[in-house]
mmCIF file with all atom_site columns, N, CA and C in Angstrom:
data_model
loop_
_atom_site.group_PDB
_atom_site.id
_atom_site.type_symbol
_atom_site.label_atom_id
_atom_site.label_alt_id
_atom_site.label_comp_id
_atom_site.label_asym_id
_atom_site.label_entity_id
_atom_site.label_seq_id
_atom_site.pdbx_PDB_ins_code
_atom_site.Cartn_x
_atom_site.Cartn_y
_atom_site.Cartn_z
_atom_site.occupancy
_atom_site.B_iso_or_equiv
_atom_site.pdbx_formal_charge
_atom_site.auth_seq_id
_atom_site.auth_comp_id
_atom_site.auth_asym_id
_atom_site.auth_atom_id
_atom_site.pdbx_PDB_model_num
ATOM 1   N N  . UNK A 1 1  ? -36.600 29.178 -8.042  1.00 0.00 ? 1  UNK A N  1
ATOM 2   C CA . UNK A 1 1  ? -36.331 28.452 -9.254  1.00 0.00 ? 1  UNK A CA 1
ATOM 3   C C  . UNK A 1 1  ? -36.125 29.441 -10.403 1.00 0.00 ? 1  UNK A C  1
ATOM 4   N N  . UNK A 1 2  ? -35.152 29.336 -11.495 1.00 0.00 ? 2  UNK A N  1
ATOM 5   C CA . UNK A 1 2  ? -34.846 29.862 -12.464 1.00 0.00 ? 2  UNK A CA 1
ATOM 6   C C  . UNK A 1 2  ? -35.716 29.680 -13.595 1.00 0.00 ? 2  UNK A C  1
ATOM 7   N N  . UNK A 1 3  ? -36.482 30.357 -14.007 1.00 0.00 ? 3  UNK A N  1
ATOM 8   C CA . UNK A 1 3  ? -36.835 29.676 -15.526 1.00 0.00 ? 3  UNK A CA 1
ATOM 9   C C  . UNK A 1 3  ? -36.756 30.809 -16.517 1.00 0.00 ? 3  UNK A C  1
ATOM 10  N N  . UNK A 1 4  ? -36.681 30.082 -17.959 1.00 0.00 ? 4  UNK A N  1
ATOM 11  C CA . UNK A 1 4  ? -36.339 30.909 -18.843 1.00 0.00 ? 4  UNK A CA 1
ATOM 12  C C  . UNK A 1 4  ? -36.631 30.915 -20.283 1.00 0.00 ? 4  UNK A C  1
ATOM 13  N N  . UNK A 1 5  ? -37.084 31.849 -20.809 1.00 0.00 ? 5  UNK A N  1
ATOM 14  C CA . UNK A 1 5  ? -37.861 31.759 -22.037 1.00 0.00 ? 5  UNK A CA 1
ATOM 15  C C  . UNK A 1 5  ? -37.649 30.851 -22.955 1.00 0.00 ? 5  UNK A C  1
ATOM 16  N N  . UNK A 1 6  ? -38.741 30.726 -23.073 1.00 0.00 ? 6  UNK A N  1
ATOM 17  C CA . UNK A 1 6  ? -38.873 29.375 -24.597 1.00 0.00 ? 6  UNK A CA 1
ATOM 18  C C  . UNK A 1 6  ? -38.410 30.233 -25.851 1.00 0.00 ? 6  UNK A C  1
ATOM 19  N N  . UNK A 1 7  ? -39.102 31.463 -25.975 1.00 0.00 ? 7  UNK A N  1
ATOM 20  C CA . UNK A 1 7  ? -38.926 31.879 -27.047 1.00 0.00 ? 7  UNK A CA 1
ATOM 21  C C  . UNK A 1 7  ? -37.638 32.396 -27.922 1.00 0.00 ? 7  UNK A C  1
ATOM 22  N N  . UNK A 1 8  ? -36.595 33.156 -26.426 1.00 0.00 ? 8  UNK A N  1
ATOM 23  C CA . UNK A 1 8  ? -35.484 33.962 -26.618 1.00 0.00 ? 8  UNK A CA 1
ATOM 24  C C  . UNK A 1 8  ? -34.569 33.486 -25.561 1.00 0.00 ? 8  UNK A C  1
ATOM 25  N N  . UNK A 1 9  ? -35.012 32.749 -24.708 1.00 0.00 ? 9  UNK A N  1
ATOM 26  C CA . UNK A 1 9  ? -33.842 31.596 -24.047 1.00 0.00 ? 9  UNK A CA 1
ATOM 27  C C  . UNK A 1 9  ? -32.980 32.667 -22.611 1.00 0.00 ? 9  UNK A C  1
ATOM 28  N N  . UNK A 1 10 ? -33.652 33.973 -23.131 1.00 0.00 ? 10 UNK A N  1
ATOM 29  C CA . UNK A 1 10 ? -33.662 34.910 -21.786 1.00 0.00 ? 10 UNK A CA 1
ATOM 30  C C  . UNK A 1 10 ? -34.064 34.671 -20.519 1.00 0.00 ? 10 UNK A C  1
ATOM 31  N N  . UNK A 1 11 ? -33.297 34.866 -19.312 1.00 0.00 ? 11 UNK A N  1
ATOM 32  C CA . UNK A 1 11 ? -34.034 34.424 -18.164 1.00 0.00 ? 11 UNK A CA 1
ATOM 33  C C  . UNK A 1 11 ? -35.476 35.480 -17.970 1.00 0.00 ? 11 UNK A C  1
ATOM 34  N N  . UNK A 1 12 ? -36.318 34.523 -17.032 1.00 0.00 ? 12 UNK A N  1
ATOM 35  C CA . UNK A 1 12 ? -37.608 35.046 -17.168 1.00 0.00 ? 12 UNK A CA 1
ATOM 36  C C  . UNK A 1 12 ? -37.369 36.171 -15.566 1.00 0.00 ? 12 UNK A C  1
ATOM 37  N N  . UNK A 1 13 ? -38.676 37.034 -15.614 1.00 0.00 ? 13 UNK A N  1
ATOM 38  C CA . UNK A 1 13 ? -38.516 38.221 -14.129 1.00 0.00 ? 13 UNK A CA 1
ATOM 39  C C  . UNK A 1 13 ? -40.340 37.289 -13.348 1.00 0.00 ? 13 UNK A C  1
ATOM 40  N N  . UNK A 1 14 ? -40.312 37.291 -12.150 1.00 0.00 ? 14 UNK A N  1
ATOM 41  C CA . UNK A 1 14 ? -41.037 36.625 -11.269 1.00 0.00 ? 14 UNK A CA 1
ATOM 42  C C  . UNK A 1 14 ? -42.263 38.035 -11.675 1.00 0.00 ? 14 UNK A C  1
ATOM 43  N N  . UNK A 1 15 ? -43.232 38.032 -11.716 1.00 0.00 ? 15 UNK A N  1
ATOM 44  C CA . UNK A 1 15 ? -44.391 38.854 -11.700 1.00 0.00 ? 15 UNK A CA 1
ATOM 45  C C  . UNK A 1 15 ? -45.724 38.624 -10.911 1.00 0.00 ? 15 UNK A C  1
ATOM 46  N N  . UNK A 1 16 ? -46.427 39.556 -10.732 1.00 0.00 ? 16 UNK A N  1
ATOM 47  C CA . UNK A 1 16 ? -47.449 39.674 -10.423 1.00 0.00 ? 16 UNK A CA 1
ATOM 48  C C  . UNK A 1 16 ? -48.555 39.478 -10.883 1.00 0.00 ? 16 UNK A C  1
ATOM 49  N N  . UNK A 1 17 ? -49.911 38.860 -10.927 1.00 0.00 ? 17 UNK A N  1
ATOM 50  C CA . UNK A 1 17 ? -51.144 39.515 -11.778 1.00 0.00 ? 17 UNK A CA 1
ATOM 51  C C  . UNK A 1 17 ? -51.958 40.038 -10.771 1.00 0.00 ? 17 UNK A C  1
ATOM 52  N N  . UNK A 1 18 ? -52.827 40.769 -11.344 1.00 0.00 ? 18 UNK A N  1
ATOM 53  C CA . UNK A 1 18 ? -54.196 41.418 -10.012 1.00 0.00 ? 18 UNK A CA 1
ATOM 54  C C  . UNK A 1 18 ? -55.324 40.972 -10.390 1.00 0.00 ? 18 UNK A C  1
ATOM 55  N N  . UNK A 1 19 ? -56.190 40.742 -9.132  1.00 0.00 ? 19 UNK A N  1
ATOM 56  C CA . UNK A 1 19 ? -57.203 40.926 -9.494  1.00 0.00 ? 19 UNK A CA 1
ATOM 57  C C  . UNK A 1 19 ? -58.026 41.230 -8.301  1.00 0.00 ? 19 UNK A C  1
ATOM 58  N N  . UNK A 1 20 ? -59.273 41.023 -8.318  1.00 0.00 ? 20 UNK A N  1
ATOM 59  C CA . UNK A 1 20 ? -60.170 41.103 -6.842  1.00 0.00 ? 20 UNK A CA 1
ATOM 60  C C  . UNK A 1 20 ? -59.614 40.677 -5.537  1.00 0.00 ? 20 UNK A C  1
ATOM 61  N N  . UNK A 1 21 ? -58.436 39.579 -5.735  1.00 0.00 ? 21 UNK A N  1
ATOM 62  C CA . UNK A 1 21 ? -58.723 39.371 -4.570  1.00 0.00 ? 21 UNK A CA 1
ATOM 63  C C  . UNK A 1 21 ? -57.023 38.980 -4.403  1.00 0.00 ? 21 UNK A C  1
ATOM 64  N N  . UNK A 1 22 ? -56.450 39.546 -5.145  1.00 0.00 ? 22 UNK A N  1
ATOM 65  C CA . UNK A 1 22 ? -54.793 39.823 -5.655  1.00 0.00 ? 22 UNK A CA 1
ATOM 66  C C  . UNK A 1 22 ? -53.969 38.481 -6.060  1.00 0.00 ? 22 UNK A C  1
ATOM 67  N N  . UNK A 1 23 ? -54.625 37.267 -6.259  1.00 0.00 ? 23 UNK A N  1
ATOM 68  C CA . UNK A 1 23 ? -54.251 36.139 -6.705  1.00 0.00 ? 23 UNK A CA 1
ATOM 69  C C  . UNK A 1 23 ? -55.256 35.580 -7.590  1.00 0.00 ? 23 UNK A C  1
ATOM 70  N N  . UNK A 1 24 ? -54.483 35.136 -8.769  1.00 0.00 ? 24 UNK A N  1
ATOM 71  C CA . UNK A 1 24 ? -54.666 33.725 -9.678  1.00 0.00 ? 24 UNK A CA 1
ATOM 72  C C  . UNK A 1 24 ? -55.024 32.506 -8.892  1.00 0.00 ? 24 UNK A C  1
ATOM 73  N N  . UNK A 1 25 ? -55.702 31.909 -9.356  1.00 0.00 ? 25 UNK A N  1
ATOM 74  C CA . UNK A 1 25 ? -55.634 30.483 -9.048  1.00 0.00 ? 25 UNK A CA 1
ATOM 75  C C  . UNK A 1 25 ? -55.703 29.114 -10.259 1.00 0.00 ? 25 UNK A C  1
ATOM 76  N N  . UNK A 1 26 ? -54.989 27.724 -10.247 1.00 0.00 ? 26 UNK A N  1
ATOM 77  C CA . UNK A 1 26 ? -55.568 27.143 -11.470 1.00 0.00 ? 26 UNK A CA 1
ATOM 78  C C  . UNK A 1 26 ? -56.456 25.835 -10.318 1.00 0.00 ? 26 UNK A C  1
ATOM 79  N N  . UNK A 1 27 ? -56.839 25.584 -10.604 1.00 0.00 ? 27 UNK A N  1
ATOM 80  C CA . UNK A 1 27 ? -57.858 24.530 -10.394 1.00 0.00 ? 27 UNK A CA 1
ATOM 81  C C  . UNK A 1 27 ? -58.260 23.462 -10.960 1.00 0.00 ? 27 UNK A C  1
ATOM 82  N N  . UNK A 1 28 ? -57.329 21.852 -10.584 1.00 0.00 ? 28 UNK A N  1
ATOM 83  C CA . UNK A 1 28 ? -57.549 20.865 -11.221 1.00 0.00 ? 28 UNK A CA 1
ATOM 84  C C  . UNK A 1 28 ? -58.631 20.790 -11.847 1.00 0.00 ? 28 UNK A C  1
ATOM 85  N N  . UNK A 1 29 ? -59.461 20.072 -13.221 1.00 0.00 ? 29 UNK A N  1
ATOM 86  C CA . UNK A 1 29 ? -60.561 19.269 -13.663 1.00 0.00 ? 29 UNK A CA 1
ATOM 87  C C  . UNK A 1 29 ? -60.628 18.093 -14.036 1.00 0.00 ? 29 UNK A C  1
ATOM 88  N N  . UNK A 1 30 ? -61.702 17.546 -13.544 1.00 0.00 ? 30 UNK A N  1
ATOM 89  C CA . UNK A 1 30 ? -63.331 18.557 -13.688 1.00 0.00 ? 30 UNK A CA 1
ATOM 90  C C  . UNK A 1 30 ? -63.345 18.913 -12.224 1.00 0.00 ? 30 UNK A C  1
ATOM 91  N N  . UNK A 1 31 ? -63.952 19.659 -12.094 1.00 0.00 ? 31 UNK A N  1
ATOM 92  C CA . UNK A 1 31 ? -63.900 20.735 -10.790 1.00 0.00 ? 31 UNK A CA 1
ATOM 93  C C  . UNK A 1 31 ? -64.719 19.996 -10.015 1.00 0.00 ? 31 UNK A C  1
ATOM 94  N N  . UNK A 1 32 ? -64.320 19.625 -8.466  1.00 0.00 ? 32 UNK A N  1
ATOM 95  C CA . UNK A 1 32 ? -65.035 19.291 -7.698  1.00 0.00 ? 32 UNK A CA 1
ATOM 96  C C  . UNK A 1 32 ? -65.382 20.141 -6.779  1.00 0.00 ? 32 UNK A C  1
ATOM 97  N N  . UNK A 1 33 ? -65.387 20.110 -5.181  1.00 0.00 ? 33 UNK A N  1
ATOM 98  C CA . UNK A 1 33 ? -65.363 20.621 -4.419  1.00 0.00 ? 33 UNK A CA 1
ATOM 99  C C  . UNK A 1 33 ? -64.110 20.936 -4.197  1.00 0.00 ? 33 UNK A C  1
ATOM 100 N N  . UNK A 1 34 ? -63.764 22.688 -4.143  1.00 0.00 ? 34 UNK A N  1
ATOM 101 C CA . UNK A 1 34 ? -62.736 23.246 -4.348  1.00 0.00 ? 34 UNK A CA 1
ATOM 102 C C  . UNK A 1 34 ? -62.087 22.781 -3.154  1.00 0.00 ? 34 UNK A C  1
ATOM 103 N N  . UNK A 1 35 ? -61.142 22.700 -3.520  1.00 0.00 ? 35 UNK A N  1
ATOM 104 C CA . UNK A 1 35 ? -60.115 22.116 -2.250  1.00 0.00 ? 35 UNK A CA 1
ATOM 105 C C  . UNK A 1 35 ? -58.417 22.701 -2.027  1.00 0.00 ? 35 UNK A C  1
ATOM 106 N N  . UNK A 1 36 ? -57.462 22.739 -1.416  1.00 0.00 ? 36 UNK A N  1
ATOM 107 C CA . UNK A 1 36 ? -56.819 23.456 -1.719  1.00 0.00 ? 36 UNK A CA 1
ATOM 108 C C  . UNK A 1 36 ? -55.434 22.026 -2.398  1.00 0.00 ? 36 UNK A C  1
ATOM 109 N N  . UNK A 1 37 ? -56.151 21.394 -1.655  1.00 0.00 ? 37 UNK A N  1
ATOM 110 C CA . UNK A 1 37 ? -55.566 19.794 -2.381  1.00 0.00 ? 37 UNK A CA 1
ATOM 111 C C  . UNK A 1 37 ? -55.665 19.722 -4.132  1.00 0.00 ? 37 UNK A C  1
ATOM 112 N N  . UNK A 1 38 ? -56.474 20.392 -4.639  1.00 0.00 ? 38 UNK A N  1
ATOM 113 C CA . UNK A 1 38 ? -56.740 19.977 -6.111  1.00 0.00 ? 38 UNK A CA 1
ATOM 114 C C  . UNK A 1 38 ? -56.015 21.526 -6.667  1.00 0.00 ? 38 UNK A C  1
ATOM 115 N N  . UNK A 1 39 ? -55.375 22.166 -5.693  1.00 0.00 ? 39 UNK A N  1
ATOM 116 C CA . UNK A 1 39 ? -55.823 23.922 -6.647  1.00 0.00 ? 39 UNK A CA 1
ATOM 117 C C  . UNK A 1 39 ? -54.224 24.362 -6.353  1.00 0.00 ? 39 UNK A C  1
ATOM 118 N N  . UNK A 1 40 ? -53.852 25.818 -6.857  1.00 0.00 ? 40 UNK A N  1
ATOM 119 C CA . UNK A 1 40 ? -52.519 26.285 -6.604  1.00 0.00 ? 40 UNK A CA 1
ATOM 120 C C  . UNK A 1 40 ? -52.434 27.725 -7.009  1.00 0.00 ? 40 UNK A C  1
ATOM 121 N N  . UNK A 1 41 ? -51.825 28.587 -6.457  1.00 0.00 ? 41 UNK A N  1
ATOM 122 C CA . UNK A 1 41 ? -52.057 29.993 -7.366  1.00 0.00 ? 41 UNK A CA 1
ATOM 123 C C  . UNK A 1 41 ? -50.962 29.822 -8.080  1.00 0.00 ? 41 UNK A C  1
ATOM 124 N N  . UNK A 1 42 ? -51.417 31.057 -9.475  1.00 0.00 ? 42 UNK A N  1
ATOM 125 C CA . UNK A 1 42 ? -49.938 31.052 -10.156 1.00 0.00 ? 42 UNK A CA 1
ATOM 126 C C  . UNK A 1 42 ? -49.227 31.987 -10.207 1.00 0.00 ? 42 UNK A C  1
ATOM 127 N N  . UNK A 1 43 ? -48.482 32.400 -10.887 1.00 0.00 ? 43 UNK A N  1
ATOM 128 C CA . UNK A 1 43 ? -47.461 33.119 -11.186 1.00 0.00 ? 43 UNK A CA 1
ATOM 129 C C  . UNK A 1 43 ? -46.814 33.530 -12.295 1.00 0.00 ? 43 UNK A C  1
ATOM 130 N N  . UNK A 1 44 ? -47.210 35.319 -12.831 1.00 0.00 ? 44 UNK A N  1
ATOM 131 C CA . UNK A 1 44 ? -46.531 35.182 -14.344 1.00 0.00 ? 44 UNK A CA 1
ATOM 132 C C  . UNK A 1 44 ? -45.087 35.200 -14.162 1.00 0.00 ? 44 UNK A C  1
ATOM 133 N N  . UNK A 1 45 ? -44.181 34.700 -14.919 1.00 0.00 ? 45 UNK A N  1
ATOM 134 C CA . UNK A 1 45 ? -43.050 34.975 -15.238 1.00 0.00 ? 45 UNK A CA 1
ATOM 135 C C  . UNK A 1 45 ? -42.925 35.847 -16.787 1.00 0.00 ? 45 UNK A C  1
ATOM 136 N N  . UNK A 1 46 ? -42.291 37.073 -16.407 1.00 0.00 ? 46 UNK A N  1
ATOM 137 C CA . UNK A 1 46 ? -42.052 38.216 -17.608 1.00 0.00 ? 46 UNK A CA 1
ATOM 138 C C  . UNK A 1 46 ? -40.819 37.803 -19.082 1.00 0.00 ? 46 UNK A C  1
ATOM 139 N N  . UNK A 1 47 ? -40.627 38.064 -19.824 1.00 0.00 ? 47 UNK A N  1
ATOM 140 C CA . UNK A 1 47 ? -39.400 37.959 -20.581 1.00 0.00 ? 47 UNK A CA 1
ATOM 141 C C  . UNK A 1 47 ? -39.093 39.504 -20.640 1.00 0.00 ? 47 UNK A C  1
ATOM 142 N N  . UNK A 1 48 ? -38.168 40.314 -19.879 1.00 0.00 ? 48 UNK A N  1
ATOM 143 C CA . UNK A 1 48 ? -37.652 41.448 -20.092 1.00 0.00 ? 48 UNK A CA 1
ATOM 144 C C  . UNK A 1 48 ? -37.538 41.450 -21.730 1.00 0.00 ? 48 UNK A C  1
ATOM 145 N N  . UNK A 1 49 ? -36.920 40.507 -22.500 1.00 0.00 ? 49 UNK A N  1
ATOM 146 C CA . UNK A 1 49 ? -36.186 41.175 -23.560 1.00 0.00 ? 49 UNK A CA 1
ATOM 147 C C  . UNK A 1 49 ? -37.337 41.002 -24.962 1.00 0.00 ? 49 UNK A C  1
ATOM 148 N N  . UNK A 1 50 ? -38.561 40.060 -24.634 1.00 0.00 ? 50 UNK A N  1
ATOM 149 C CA . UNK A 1 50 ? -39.232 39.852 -25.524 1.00 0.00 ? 50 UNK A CA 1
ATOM 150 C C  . UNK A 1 50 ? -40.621 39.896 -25.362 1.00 0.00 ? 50 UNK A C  1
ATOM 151 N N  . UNK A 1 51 ? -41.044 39.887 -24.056 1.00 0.00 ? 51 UNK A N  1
ATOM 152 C CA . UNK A 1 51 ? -42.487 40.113 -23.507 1.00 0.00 ? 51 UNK A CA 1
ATOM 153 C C  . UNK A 1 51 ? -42.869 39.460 -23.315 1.00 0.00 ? 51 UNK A C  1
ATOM 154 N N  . UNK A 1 52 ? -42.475 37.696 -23.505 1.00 0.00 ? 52 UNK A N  1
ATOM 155 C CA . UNK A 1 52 ? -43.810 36.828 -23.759 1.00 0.00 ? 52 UNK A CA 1
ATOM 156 C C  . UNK A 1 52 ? -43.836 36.229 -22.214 1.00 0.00 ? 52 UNK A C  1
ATOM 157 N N  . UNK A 1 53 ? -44.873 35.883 -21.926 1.00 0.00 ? 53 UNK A N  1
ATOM 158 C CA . UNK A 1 53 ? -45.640 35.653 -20.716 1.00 0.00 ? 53 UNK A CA 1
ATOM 159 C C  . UNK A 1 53 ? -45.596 33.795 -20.098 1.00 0.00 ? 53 UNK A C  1
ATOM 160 N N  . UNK A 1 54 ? -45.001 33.000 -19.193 1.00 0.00 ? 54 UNK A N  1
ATOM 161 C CA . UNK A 1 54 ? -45.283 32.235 -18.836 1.00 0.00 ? 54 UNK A CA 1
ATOM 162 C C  . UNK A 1 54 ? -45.845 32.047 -17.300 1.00 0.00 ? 54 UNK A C  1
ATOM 163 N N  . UNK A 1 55 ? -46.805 30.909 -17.205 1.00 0.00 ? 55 UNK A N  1
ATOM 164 C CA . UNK A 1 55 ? -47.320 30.741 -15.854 1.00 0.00 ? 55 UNK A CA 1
ATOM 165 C C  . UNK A 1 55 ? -47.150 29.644 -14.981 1.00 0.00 ? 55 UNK A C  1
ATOM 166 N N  . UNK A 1 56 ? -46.946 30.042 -13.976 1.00 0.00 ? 56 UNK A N  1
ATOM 167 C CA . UNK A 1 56 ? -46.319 28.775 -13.144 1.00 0.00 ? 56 UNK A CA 1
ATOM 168 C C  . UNK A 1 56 ? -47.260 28.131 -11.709 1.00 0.00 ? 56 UNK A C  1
ATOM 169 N N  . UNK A 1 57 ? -47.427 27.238 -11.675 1.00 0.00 ? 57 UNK A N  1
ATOM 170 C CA . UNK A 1 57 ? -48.295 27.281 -10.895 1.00 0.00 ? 57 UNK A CA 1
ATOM 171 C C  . UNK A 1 57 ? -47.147 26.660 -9.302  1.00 0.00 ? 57 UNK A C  1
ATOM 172 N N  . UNK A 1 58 ? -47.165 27.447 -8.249  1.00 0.00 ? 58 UNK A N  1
ATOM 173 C CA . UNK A 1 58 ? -46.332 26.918 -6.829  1.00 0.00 ? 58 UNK A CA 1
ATOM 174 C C  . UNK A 1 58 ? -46.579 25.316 -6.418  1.00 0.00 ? 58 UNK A C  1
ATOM 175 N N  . UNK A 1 59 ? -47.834 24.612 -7.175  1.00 0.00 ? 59 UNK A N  1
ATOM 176 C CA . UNK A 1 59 ? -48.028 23.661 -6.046  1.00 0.00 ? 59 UNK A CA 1
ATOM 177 C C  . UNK A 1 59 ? -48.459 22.578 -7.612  1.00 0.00 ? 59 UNK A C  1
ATOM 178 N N  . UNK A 1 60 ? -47.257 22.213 -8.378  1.00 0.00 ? 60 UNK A N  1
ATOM 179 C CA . UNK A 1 60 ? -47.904 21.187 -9.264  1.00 0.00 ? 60 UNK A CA 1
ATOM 180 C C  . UNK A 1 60 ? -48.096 19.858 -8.923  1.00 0.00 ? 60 UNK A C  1
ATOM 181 N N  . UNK A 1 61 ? -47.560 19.528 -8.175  1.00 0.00 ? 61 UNK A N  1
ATOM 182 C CA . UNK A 1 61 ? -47.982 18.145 -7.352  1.00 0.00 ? 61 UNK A CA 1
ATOM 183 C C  . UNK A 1 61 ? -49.653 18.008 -6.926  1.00 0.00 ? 61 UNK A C  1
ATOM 184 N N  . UNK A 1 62 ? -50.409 18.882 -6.886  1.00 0.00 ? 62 UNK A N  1
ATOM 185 C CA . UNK A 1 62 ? -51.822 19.099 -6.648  1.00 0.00 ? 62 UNK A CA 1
ATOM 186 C C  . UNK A 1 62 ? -52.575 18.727 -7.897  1.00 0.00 ? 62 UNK A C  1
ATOM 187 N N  . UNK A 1 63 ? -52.029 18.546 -8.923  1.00 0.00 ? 63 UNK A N  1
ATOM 188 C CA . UNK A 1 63 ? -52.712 18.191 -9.799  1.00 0.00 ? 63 UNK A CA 1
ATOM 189 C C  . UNK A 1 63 ? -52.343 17.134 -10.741 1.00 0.00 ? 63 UNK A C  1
ATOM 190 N N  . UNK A 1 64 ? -51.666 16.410 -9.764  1.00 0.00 ? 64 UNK A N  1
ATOM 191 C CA . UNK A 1 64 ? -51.309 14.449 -10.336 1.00 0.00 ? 64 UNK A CA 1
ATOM 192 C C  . UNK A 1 64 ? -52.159 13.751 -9.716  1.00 0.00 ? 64 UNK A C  1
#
């Protein structure tokens, strides 16, 4: 999927974040028993030309 800055209307670059365990996650609330049904990792998307940062989560249907 294409997406592209709010700010500068530039297409966005697919990114990475790190951490312990090399994925993000968001996690419907109020938090139950974690499930992978309620949850999704995300994903920054970069703006080469302006920096600003959006996040996407792969699985938004998990949290309707």
């Amino acid at each position: 999927m294409k997406y592209i800055c709010s700010k500068c209307e530039k297409e966005l670059t697919k990114a990475r974040a790190t951490s312990a365990i090399g994925k993000f996650s968001a996690i419907k609330e109020p938090i139950k028993l974690f499930t992978t049904k309620e949850s999704s990792v995300m994903t920054p998307y970069v703006c080469s030309n302006c920096g600003y940062v959006e996040w996407y989560v792969e699985k938004p249907e998990n949290f309707r």
